PDB file of C-alpha atoms in Angstrom:
ATOM      1  CA  MET I   1      50.478 -21.208  18.632  1.00  0.00           C
ATOM      2  CA  VAL I   2      47.942 -20.320  16.695  1.00  0.00           C
ATOM      3  CA  SER I   3      44.294 -19.079  17.594  1.00  0.00           C
ATOM      4  CA  SER I   4      40.984 -18.503  15.568  1.00  0.00           C
ATOM      5  CA  VAL I   5      38.370 -16.460  16.694  1.00  0.00           C
ATOM      6  CA  LEU I   6      34.896 -17.353  14.964  1.00  0.00           C
ATOM      7  CA  PHE I   7      32.685 -14.740  13.880  1.00  0.00           C
ATOM      8  CA  ILE I   8      28.736 -15.692  13.551  1.00  0.00           C
ATOM      9  CA  PHE I   9      27.293 -13.869  10.661  1.00  0.00           C
ATOM     10  CA  PRO I  10      23.065 -14.458  10.294  1.00  0.00           C
ATOM     11  CA  SER I  11      22.793 -16.452   6.799  1.00  0.00           C
ATOM     12  CA  ALA I  12      20.235 -16.850   4.491  1.00  0.00           C
ATOM     13  CA  ASN I  13      18.306 -19.821   4.156  1.00  0.00           C
ATOM     14  CA  ALA I  14      14.857 -21.500   3.555  1.00  0.00           C
ATOM     15  CA  ALA I  15      13.264 -20.140   7.333  1.00  0.00           C
ATOM     16  CA  ASP I  16      14.664 -17.010   6.700  1.00  0.00           C
ATOM     17  CA  GLY I  17      11.745 -15.218   4.782  1.00  0.00           C
ATOM     18  CA  ASP I  18      12.547 -12.120   4.365  1.00  0.00           C
ATOM     19  CA  ASN I  19      16.114 -12.712   3.366  1.00  0.00           C
ATOM     20  CA  ASP I  20      17.868 -10.439   5.821  1.00  0.00           C
ATOM     21  CA  GLY I  21      19.856 -12.646   7.180  1.00  0.00           C
ATOM     22  CA  PHE I  22      18.112 -13.963  10.083  1.00  0.00           C
ATOM     23  CA  ASP I  23      16.063 -16.549  10.886  1.00  0.00           C
ATOM     24  CA  ASP I  24      12.188 -16.806  11.257  1.00  0.00           C
ATOM     25  CA  THR I  25      12.656 -18.143  14.213  1.00  0.00           C
ATOM     26  CA  VAL I  26      14.905 -15.179  16.026  1.00  0.00           C
ATOM     27  CA  ASP I  27      13.916 -12.819  13.918  1.00  0.00           C
ATOM     28  CA  ASP I  28      11.997  -9.952  15.221  1.00  0.00           C
ATOM     29  CA  CYS I  29      10.509  -8.814  12.424  1.00  0.00           C
ATOM     30  CA  PRO I  30      10.013 -11.856   9.708  1.00  0.00           C
ATOM     31  CA  PHE I  31       7.861 -10.012   7.205  1.00  0.00           C
ATOM     32  CA  ALA I  32      10.362  -6.936   6.789  1.00  0.00           C
ATOM     33  CA  ALA I  33      13.982  -7.175   5.968  1.00  0.00           C
ATOM     34  CA  GLY I  34      16.256  -5.512   8.057  1.00  0.00           C
ATOM     35  CA  ASN I  35      19.387  -5.484  10.213  1.00  0.00           C
ATOM     36  CA  SER I  36      19.037  -4.294  13.517  1.00  0.00           C
ATOM     37  CA  THR I  37      20.761  -6.050  16.358  1.00  0.00           C
ATOM     38  CA  THR I  38      19.839  -4.202  19.164  1.00  0.00           C
ATOM     39  CA  GLY I  39      16.833  -4.899  21.518  1.00  0.00           C
ATOM     40  CA  LYS I  40      15.292  -6.419  18.288  1.00  0.00           C
ATOM     41  CA  LEU I  41      16.608  -8.722  15.834  1.00  0.00           C
ATOM     42  CA  GLY I  42      15.900  -8.150  12.011  1.00  0.00           C
ATOM     43  CA  CYS I  43      14.065  -5.456  11.581  1.00  0.00           C
ATOM     44  CA  PRO I  44      14.464  -2.113   9.479  1.00  0.00           C
ATOM     45  CA  ASP I  45      17.141  -0.035  10.913  1.00  0.00           C
ATOM     46  CA  THR I  46      17.417   3.111   8.166  1.00  0.00           C
ATOM     47  CA  ASP I  47      20.631   4.382   9.979  1.00  0.00           C
ATOM     48  CA  GLY I  48      22.188   1.343  10.198  1.00  0.00           C
ATOM     49  CA  ASP I  49      23.299   2.134  14.041  1.00  0.00           C
ATOM     50  CA  GLY I  50      21.922  -1.340  14.952  1.00  0.00           C
ATOM     51  CA  THR I  51      18.747  -0.042  16.752  1.00  0.00           C
ATOM     52  CA  PRO I  52      15.607  -0.419  14.839  1.00  0.00           C
ATOM     53  CA  ASP I  53      13.466   2.449  13.637  1.00  0.00           C
ATOM     54  CA  ILE I  54      10.683   1.212  15.573  1.00  0.00           C
ATOM     55  CA  LEU I  55      12.829   1.927  18.922  1.00  0.00           C
ATOM     56  CA  GLN I  56      13.533   5.037  17.866  1.00  0.00           C
ATOM     57  CA  GLY I  57      10.321   6.750  16.227  1.00  0.00           C
ATOM     58  CA  THR I  58       8.964   9.716  17.234  1.00  0.00           C
ATOM     59  CA  ILE I  59       6.107  10.875  17.792  1.00  0.00           C
ATOM     60  CA  SER I  60       4.523  14.201  15.806  1.00  0.00           C
ATOM     61  CA  ASP I  61       1.720  16.183  14.691  1.00  0.00           C
ATOM     62  CA  PHE I  62       0.680  18.589  12.173  1.00  0.00           C
ATOM     63  CA  ASN I  63       1.152  22.529  13.677  1.00  0.00           C
ATOM     64  CA  GLU I  64      -1.038  25.233  13.044  1.00  0.00           C
ATOM     65  CA  ALA I  65       1.356  26.617   9.801  1.00  0.00           C
ATOM     66  CA  ASP I  66       0.800  22.862   8.472  1.00  0.00           C
ATOM     67  CA  TYR I  67      -2.864  23.199   9.065  1.00  0.00           C
ATOM     68  CA  ALA I  68      -3.514  26.425   7.483  1.00  0.00           C
ATOM     69  CA  ARG I  69      -1.726  25.526   4.825  1.00  0.00           C
ATOM     70  CA  THR I  70      -3.431  22.030   3.865  1.00  0.00           C
ATOM     71  CA  VAL I  71      -6.711  24.017   4.819  1.00  0.00           C
ATOM     72  CA  GLY I  72      -5.861  26.758   2.270  1.00  0.00           C
ATOM     73  CA  THR I  73      -5.000  24.436  -0.662  1.00  0.00           C
ATOM     74  CA  SER I  74      -7.185  21.872  -0.223  1.00  0.00           C
ATOM     75  CA  SER I  75      -9.819  24.348  -0.421  1.00  0.00           C
ATOM     76  CA  SER I  76      -8.972  26.304  -3.347  1.00  0.00           C
ATOM     77  CA  ARG I  77      -9.230  22.866  -5.512  1.00  0.00           C
ATOM     78  CA  GLY I  78     -12.831  23.208  -6.210  1.00  0.00           C
ATOM     79  CA  SER I  79     -12.830  19.231  -6.605  1.00  0.00           C
ATOM     80  CA  MET I  80     -12.714  15.940  -4.723  1.00  0.00           C
ATOM     81  CA  ALA I  81      -9.036  14.582  -3.825  1.00  0.00           C
ATOM     82  CA  ARG I  82      -9.859  10.532  -3.471  1.00  0.00           C
ATOM     83  CA  THR I  83      -6.135   9.774  -3.526  1.00  0.00           C
ATOM     84  CA  ILE I  84      -2.285  10.630  -3.302  1.00  0.00           C
ATOM     85  CA  ALA I  85       0.863   9.408  -3.488  1.00  0.00           C
ATOM     86  CA  VAL I  86       4.165  10.058  -2.304  1.00  0.00           C
ATOM     87  CA  ALA I  87       7.497   9.780  -5.213  1.00  0.00           C
ATOM     88  CA  PRO I  88      10.547   9.149  -3.534  1.00  0.00           C
ATOM     89  CA  ASN I  89      11.738  12.388  -4.460  1.00  0.00           C
ATOM     90  CA  GLY I  90       9.163  13.882  -1.734  1.00  0.00           C
ATOM     91  CA  MET I  91       7.025  15.652  -4.665  1.00  0.00           C
ATOM     92  CA  PHE I  92       3.637  13.732  -4.860  1.00  0.00           C
ATOM     93  CA  VAL I  93       0.075  13.458  -6.818  1.00  0.00           C
ATOM     94  CA  ALA I  94      -3.123  13.675  -6.560  1.00  0.00           C
ATOM     95  CA  GLY I  95      -6.583  12.430  -8.102  1.00  0.00           C
ATOM     96  CA  ALA I  96      -9.045  14.935  -8.413  1.00  0.00           C
ATOM     97  CA  ASP I  97     -12.690  14.409  -9.574  1.00  0.00           C
ATOM     98  CA  GLY I  98     -13.684  17.756 -10.656  1.00  0.00           C
ATOM     99  CA  CYS I  99     -10.944  17.555 -13.893  1.00  0.00           C
ATOM    100  CA  ASP I 100     -10.601  13.934 -13.913  1.00  0.00           C
ATOM    101  CA  CYS I 101      -7.026  14.189 -13.968  1.00  0.00           C
ATOM    102  CA  VAL I 102      -4.019  13.531 -11.676  1.00  0.00           C
ATOM    103  CA  LYS I 103      -2.096  16.497 -10.406  1.00  0.00           C
ATOM    104  CA  LEU I 104       1.465  16.815  -9.372  1.00  0.00           C
ATOM    105  CA  PHE I 105       2.966  18.918  -6.221  1.00  0.00           C
ATOM    106  CA  ASP I 106       6.308  19.717  -4.886  1.00  0.00           C
ATOM    107  CA  ALA I 107       6.918  18.342  -0.962  1.00  0.00           C
ATOM    108  CA  ALA I 108       5.595  21.722   0.395  1.00  0.00           C
ATOM    109  CA  GLY I 109       2.138  21.284  -1.108  1.00  0.00           C
ATOM    110  CA  ASN I 110       2.118  23.658  -3.984  1.00  0.00           C
ATOM    111  CA  GLU I 111       0.586  22.905  -7.311  1.00  0.00           C
ATOM    112  CA  ILE I 112       2.835  22.599 -10.105  1.00  0.00           C
ATOM    113  CA  LYS I 113       0.322  21.190 -13.063  1.00  0.00           C
ATOM    114  CA  ASP I 114      -2.326  18.537 -14.348  1.00  0.00           C
ATOM    115  CA  LEU I 115       0.017  15.914 -14.673  1.00  0.00           C
ATOM    116  CA  ILE I 116      -2.473  13.274 -16.569  1.00  0.00           C
ATOM    117  CA  SER I 117      -5.389  13.840 -17.779  1.00  0.00           C
ATOM    118  CA  LEU I 118      -8.511  10.955 -17.941  1.00  0.00           C
ATOM    119  CA  ASP I 119     -11.754  10.888 -18.944  1.00  0.00           C
ATOM    120  CA  ASP I 120     -12.134   9.093 -15.809  1.00  0.00           C
ATOM    121  CA  ASN I 121     -12.599   9.890 -11.925  1.00  0.00           C
ATOM    122  CA  PRO I 122      -9.120   8.637  -9.785  1.00  0.00           C
ATOM    123  CA  ARG I 123      -9.685   6.170  -7.306  1.00  0.00           C
ATOM    124  CA  ASP I 124      -5.842   5.260  -6.455  1.00  0.00           C
ATOM    125  CA  LEU I 125      -2.515   5.560  -7.208  1.00  0.00           C
ATOM    126  CA  SER I 126       1.139   3.853  -6.587  1.00  0.00           C
ATOM    127  CA  PHE I 127       4.413   4.575  -7.547  1.00  0.00           C
ATOM    128  CA  THR I 128       6.923   2.001  -8.492  1.00  0.00           C
ATOM    129  CA  PRO I 129       9.515   2.192  -5.282  1.00  0.00           C
ATOM    130  CA  ASN I 130      11.888   3.851  -7.760  1.00  0.00           C
ATOM    131  CA  GLY I 131       9.373   6.470  -8.854  1.00  0.00           C
ATOM    132  CA  THR I 132       9.717   5.635 -12.515  1.00  0.00           C
ATOM    133  CA  LEU I 133       5.638   3.672 -12.643  1.00  0.00           C
ATOM    134  CA  LEU I 134       2.740   5.572 -11.737  1.00  0.00           C
ATOM    135  CA  ALA I 135      -0.452   3.486 -11.951  1.00  0.00           C
ATOM    136  CA  VAL I 136      -3.924   4.644 -11.918  1.00  0.00           C
ATOM    137  CA  SER I 137      -7.171   3.122 -10.973  1.00  0.00           C
ATOM    138  CA  ALA I 138     -10.260   5.312 -12.381  1.00  0.00           C
ATOM    139  CA  TYR I 139     -13.904   4.887 -12.963  1.00  0.00           C
ATOM    140  CA  GLU I 140     -15.740   5.779 -15.893  1.00  0.00           C
ATOM    141  CA  ALA I 141     -19.057   7.243 -16.347  1.00  0.00           C
ATOM    142  CA  ASN I 142     -20.111   4.452 -18.623  1.00  0.00           C
ATOM    143  CA  ASN I 143     -19.437   2.067 -15.673  1.00  0.00           C
ATOM    144  CA  ASN I 144     -16.074   0.795 -17.404  1.00  0.00           C
ATOM    145  CA  ALA I 145     -13.215   0.327 -15.746  1.00  0.00           C
ATOM    146  CA  SER I 146     -10.051   2.325 -16.103  1.00  0.00           C
ATOM    147  CA  VAL I 147      -6.349   0.996 -15.180  1.00  0.00           C
ATOM    148  CA  HIS I 148      -3.711   2.551 -16.849  1.00  0.00           C
ATOM    149  CA  VAL I 149       0.440   2.584 -15.897  1.00  0.00           C
ATOM    150  CA  PHE I 150       2.368   5.527 -17.287  1.00  0.00           C
ATOM    151  CA  THR I 151       5.873   5.559 -17.086  1.00  0.00           C
ATOM    152  CA  MET I 152       7.088   9.138 -15.095  1.00  0.00           C
ATOM    153  CA  ASP I 153       9.557  11.811 -16.946  1.00  0.00           C
ATOM    154  CA  TRP I 154      11.044  13.533 -13.248  1.00  0.00           C
ATOM    155  CA  ALA I 155      13.653  16.202 -15.813  1.00  0.00           C
ATOM    156  CA  THR I 156      10.326  17.500 -17.822  1.00  0.00           C
ATOM    157  CA  GLN I 157       7.752  16.378 -15.206  1.00  0.00           C
ATOM    158  CA  THR I 158       5.668  14.692 -17.712  1.00  0.00           C
ATOM    159  CA  THR I 159       4.258  10.696 -18.037  1.00  0.00           C
ATOM    160  CA  SER I 160       3.767   8.543 -21.200  1.00  0.00           C
ATOM    161  CA  LEU I 161       1.412   5.540 -21.206  1.00  0.00           C
ATOM    162  CA  LEU I 162       2.905   2.568 -20.532  1.00  0.00           C
ATOM    163  CA  VAL I 163      -0.395  -0.027 -20.359  1.00  0.00           C
ATOM    164  CA  ASP I 164      -3.672  -0.485 -20.463  1.00  0.00           C
ATOM    165  CA  LEU I 165      -5.127  -2.691 -18.500  1.00  0.00           C
ATOM    166  CA  SER I 166      -8.759  -1.300 -18.709  1.00  0.00           C
ATOM    167  CA  ALA I 167      -9.994  -4.336 -20.709  1.00  0.00           C
ATOM    168  CA  ASN I 168      -9.774  -6.882 -17.490  1.00  0.00           C
ATOM    169  CA  HIS I 169     -11.618  -5.403 -15.561  1.00  0.00           C
ATOM    170  CA  GLU I 170     -14.937  -3.964 -15.163  1.00  0.00           C
ATOM    171  CA  GLY I 171     -16.746  -1.075 -12.609  1.00  0.00           C
ATOM    172  CA  ASP I 172     -15.082   0.915 -10.730  1.00  0.00           C
ATOM    173  CA  MET I 173     -11.644  -0.084  -9.584  1.00  0.00           C
ATOM    174  CA  TYR I 174     -11.307   1.040  -6.348  1.00  0.00           C
ATOM    175  CA  ALA I 175      -7.929   0.288  -5.331  1.00  0.00           C
ATOM    176  CA  LEU I 176      -3.836  -0.897  -6.757  1.00  0.00           C
ATOM    177  CA  ARG I 177      -0.712  -1.022  -4.937  1.00  0.00           C
ATOM    178  CA  PHE I 178       2.740  -2.105  -6.593  1.00  0.00           C
ATOM    179  CA  ASN I 179       5.018  -4.945  -4.578  1.00  0.00           C
ATOM    180  CA  PRO I 180       7.775  -3.143  -2.589  1.00  0.00           C
ATOM    181  CA  ASN I 181      10.251  -3.913  -5.333  1.00  0.00           C
ATOM    182  CA  GLY I 182       7.793  -2.751  -7.609  1.00  0.00           C
ATOM    183  CA  SER I 183       7.489  -6.689  -9.667  1.00  0.00           C
ATOM    184  CA  LEU I 184       4.265  -6.941  -9.629  1.00  0.00           C
ATOM    185  CA  LEU I 185       1.153  -4.596  -9.591  1.00  0.00           C
ATOM    186  CA  HIS I 186      -2.297  -5.796  -7.993  1.00  0.00           C
ATOM    187  CA  VAL I 187      -5.415  -4.558  -8.548  1.00  0.00           C
ATOM    188  CA  GLY I 188      -9.275  -4.724  -7.215  1.00  0.00           C
ATOM    189  CA  GLY I 189     -12.455  -2.995  -7.286  1.00  0.00           C
ATOM    190  CA  GLU I 190     -16.110  -3.899  -8.105  1.00  0.00           C
ATOM    191  CA  ASP I 191     -15.147  -6.971  -9.997  1.00  0.00           C
ATOM    192  CA  GLN I 192     -14.856  -8.615  -6.914  1.00  0.00           C
ATOM    193  CA  ASN I 193     -10.742  -9.696  -7.866  1.00  0.00           C
ATOM    194  CA  VAL I 194      -7.091  -8.886  -6.729  1.00  0.00           C
ATOM    195  CA  THR I 195      -5.964  -9.228  -9.548  1.00  0.00           C
ATOM    196  CA  THR I 196      -1.391  -9.611  -9.926  1.00  0.00           C
ATOM    197  CA  TYR I 197       0.087  -8.641 -12.907  1.00  0.00           C
ATOM    198  CA  TYR I 198       3.624  -9.334 -13.580  1.00  0.00           C
ATOM    199  CA  ALA I 199       5.274  -5.576 -14.112  1.00  0.00           C
ATOM    200  CA  SER I 200       7.506  -7.451 -16.889  1.00  0.00           C
ATOM    201  CA  ASN I 201       5.220  -7.566 -19.326  1.00  0.00           C
ATOM    202  CA  TRP I 202       1.831  -6.937 -18.001  1.00  0.00           C
ATOM    203  CA  THR I 203       0.870 -10.801 -17.837  1.00  0.00           C
ATOM    204  CA  ILE I 204      -1.575 -11.580 -14.819  1.00  0.00           C
ATOM    205  CA  GLY I 205      -0.189 -13.861 -12.723  1.00  0.00           C
ATOM    206  CA  HIS I 206      -3.431 -15.149 -10.962  1.00  0.00           C
ATOM    207  CA  ILE I 207      -7.040 -13.913  -9.925  1.00  0.00           C
ATOM    208  CA  ILE I 208      -8.191 -13.969  -6.664  1.00  0.00           C
ATOM    209  CA  ASP I 209     -11.836 -14.588  -6.341  1.00  0.00           C
ATOM    210  CA  VAL I 210     -13.891 -12.850  -3.549  1.00  0.00           C
ATOM    211  CA  ASP I 211     -17.492 -12.224  -3.108  1.00  0.00           C
ATOM    212  CA  ASP I 212     -17.379  -8.214  -2.396  1.00  0.00           C
ATOM    213  CA  ASP I 213     -15.898  -5.122  -3.640  1.00  0.00           C
ATOM    214  CA  VAL I 214     -12.294  -4.979  -2.980  1.00  0.00           C
ATOM    215  CA  TYR I 215     -11.560  -1.324  -1.246  1.00  0.00           C
ATOM    216  CA  THR I 216      -7.920  -1.326  -0.249  1.00  0.00           C
ATOM    217  CA  ILE I 217      -4.458  -3.409  -1.377  1.00  0.00           C
ATOM    218  CA  LYS I 218      -1.392  -2.955   1.089  1.00  0.00           C
ATOM    219  CA  THR I 219       1.736  -5.483   0.943  1.00  0.00           C
ATOM    220  CA  SER I 220       3.905  -6.777   3.338  1.00  0.00           C
ATOM    221  CA  PRO I 221       7.157  -4.739   3.702  1.00  0.00           C
ATOM    222  CA  ASP I 222       9.272  -7.684   2.417  1.00  0.00           C
ATOM    223  CA  GLY I 223       6.202  -8.418  -0.259  1.00  0.00           C
ATOM    224  CA  ARG I 224       5.285 -12.294   0.273  1.00  0.00           C
ATOM    225  CA  PHE I 225       1.903 -11.261   1.238  1.00  0.00           C
ATOM    226  CA  VAL I 226      -0.765  -9.167  -0.018  1.00  0.00           C
ATOM    227  CA  ALA I 227      -3.740  -7.412   2.249  1.00  0.00           C
ATOM    228  CA  PHE I 228      -6.422  -6.242   1.312  1.00  0.00           C
ATOM    229  CA  THR I 229     -10.377  -5.113   2.221  1.00  0.00           C
ATOM    230  CA  HIS I 230     -13.780  -6.130   0.927  1.00  0.00           C
ATOM    231  CA  GLY I 231     -16.758  -5.415   2.121  1.00  0.00           C
ATOM    232  CA  GLU I 232     -16.638  -5.753   5.675  1.00  0.00           C
ATOM    233  CA  GLU I 233     -13.711  -7.842   5.946  1.00  0.00           C
ATOM    234  CA  LEU I 234      -9.670  -8.439   5.852  1.00  0.00           C
ATOM    235  CA  SER I 235      -7.996 -11.174   4.036  1.00  0.00           C
ATOM    236  CA  VAL I 236      -4.596 -11.630   3.949  1.00  0.00           C
ATOM    237  CA  TYR I 237      -2.888 -13.870   0.650  1.00  0.00           C
ATOM    238  CA  TRP I 238       0.426 -15.508  -0.054  1.00  0.00           C
ATOM    239  CA  THR I 239       1.556 -13.345  -3.139  1.00  0.00           C
ATOM    240  CA  SER I 240       3.042 -16.081  -5.110  1.00  0.00           C
ATOM    241  CA  ASN I 241       0.607 -18.419  -5.844  1.00  0.00           C
ATOM    242  CA  GLY I 242      -2.548 -16.444  -4.739  1.00  0.00           C
ATOM    243  CA  THR I 243      -3.387 -18.899  -1.571  1.00  0.00           C
ATOM    244  CA  GLU I 244      -5.329 -17.431   1.628  1.00  0.00           C
ATOM    245  CA  VAL I 245      -3.531 -16.826   4.949  1.00  0.00           C
ATOM    246  CA  TYR I 246      -6.702 -15.823   7.211  1.00  0.00           C
ATOM    247  CA  ASN I 247      -9.617 -13.992   6.253  1.00  0.00           C
ATOM    248  CA  ARG I 248     -10.984 -11.941   9.304  1.00  0.00           C
ATOM    249  CA  HIS I 249     -14.743 -10.311   9.918  1.00  0.00           C
ATOM    250  CA  ASN I 250     -14.414  -8.083  12.554  1.00  0.00           C
ATOM    251  CA  HIS I 251     -16.239  -4.765  11.368  1.00  0.00           C
ATOM    252  CA  SER I 252     -19.774  -4.317  10.784  1.00  0.00           C
ATOM    253  CA  GLY I 253     -19.248  -1.715   7.914  1.00  0.00           C
ATOM    254  CA  TYR I 254     -17.272  -0.706   4.944  1.00  0.00           C
ATOM    255  CA  THR I 255     -13.658  -1.137   5.581  1.00  0.00           C
ATOM    256  CA  LEU I 256     -12.473   1.346   3.744  1.00  0.00           C
ATOM    257  CA  GLY I 257      -8.603   2.174   5.873  1.00  0.00           C
ATOM    258  CA  LEU I 258      -5.801  -0.416   5.834  1.00  0.00           C
ATOM    259  CA  ASP I 259      -2.311  -0.110   6.053  1.00  0.00           C
ATOM    260  CA  TRP I 260       0.430  -2.909   7.412  1.00  0.00           C
ATOM    261  CA  SER I 261       3.240  -1.532   9.651  1.00  0.00           C
ATOM    262  CA  PRO I 262       6.744  -0.535   8.469  1.00  0.00           C
ATOM    263  CA  ASP I 263       8.276  -4.049  10.641  1.00  0.00           C
ATOM    264  CA  GLY I 264       5.923  -6.068   8.977  1.00  0.00           C
ATOM    265  CA  ASN I 265       4.072  -7.381  12.222  1.00  0.00           C
ATOM    266  CA  TRP I 266       0.891  -5.175  12.474  1.00  0.00           C
ATOM    267  CA  ILE I 267      -2.358  -5.215  10.218  1.00  0.00           C
ATOM    268  CA  VAL I 268      -4.634  -2.161  10.908  1.00  0.00           C
ATOM    269  CA  THR I 269      -7.783  -1.461   9.346  1.00  0.00           C
ATOM    270  CA  GLY I 270     -10.662   1.058   9.779  1.00  0.00           C
ATOM    271  CA  SER I 271     -14.100   0.971   9.079  1.00  0.00           C
ATOM    272  CA  SER I 272     -17.475   3.082   8.514  1.00  0.00           C
ATOM    273  CA  ASP I 273     -18.609   1.481  11.693  1.00  0.00           C
ATOM    274  CA  ASN I 274     -16.330   3.912  13.465  1.00  0.00           C
ATOM    275  CA  SER I 275     -14.091   1.543  14.792  1.00  0.00           C
ATOM    276  CA  ILE I 276     -10.392   0.770  13.753  1.00  0.00           C
ATOM    277  CA  ASN I 277      -8.899  -2.642  14.279  1.00  0.00           C
ATOM    278  CA  ILE I 278      -5.240  -3.836  15.479  1.00  0.00           C
ATOM    279  CA  TYR I 279      -3.820  -7.299  14.011  1.00  0.00           C
ATOM    280  CA  HIS I 280      -1.266  -9.216  14.148  1.00  0.00           C
ATOM    281  CA  ALA I 281       0.032  -9.596  11.064  1.00  0.00           C
ATOM    282  CA  SER I 282       1.741 -13.226  11.378  1.00  0.00           C
ATOM    283  CA  ASN I 283      -2.027 -14.940  12.341  1.00  0.00           C
ATOM    284  CA  GLY I 284      -4.902 -12.372  12.178  1.00  0.00           C
ATOM    285  CA  THR I 285      -5.160 -12.300  15.838  1.00  0.00           C
ATOM    286  CA  LEU I 286      -7.452  -9.348  16.691  1.00  0.00           C
ATOM    287  CA  VAL I 287      -5.163  -7.208  19.589  1.00  0.00           C
ATOM    288  CA  ASP I 288      -6.950  -3.962  19.882  1.00  0.00           C
ATOM    289  CA  THR I 289     -10.131  -2.305  18.546  1.00  0.00           C
ATOM    290  CA  LEU I 290     -10.216   1.873  18.930  1.00  0.00           C
ATOM    291  CA  THR I 291     -13.390   3.737  18.696  1.00  0.00           C
ATOM    292  CA  TYR I 292     -13.237   6.714  16.376  1.00  0.00           C
ATOM    293  CA  SER I 293     -15.810   9.595  16.268  1.00  0.00           C
ATOM    294  CA  SER I 294     -16.812   8.960  12.786  1.00  0.00           C
ATOM    295  CA  ASP I 295     -16.527   7.067   9.881  1.00  0.00           C
ATOM    296  CA  VAL I 296     -12.440   5.966   9.376  1.00  0.00           C
ATOM    297  CA  ASN I 297     -12.047   5.774   5.199  1.00  0.00           C
ATOM    298  CA  GLU I 298      -8.038   5.723   5.564  1.00  0.00           C
ATOM    299  CA  ILE I 299      -5.152   4.497   7.551  1.00  0.00           C
TER     300      ILE I 299
END
């Protein structure tokens, strides 16, 4: 007698937006590719044991040693660091306005060197996922825009200018972000646009025109959507064609804080109105508002 056993595996299709093999109708994390099968389907599962990261997470806080190190290193700088970016190897960079430069630090927070010297005040930094490119947006004293992309040589801890995109913008460029696979760069600021570049040739894919300064840009974990704050508002657009998915105006102050949860299901914003808003990423429904004691400038 011949018997057969049917093994059922998820397969990517038109209804599988994040291309992880789980149809969106059953995928618990439709905006973040994953392979979890226990408790939730299709969510990021770093250790591959079937249980998603979001069900195995730990909560921690800075201990006293961390606090002392952070205060000690930052207080000795003598300049304001508006932005940091962490590389895949754990090292990180910080933009400092006192030196108009980007400083390189090791994973323990020890300053190594001035990595990039600018004539500008750095506003935002973004690495490609593999850490080979570093994008820097800044503000020049003469009100010209500053948007540059550098190649990283980690062996020598040096950079070289790859492309200068400044001519396509004007004013203070507050925000930029590479998408999750490094193929796109989104840039925004006082020009009241979100400009998307193809990283393959640095041509412009599309420009989203809004009526306020763009403060922060974050992409969904699967890269299909780009979220950004402008003025007091949150907007989410399709990355592919620059069309709007939804816009929400639930803050009464400048909305500088923004992040997208690693599982793709939540968007969180923070504002100078002393509040933090949590949204369902799929439809922009406001889930909760948390009050804070002062301005929330980053998430």
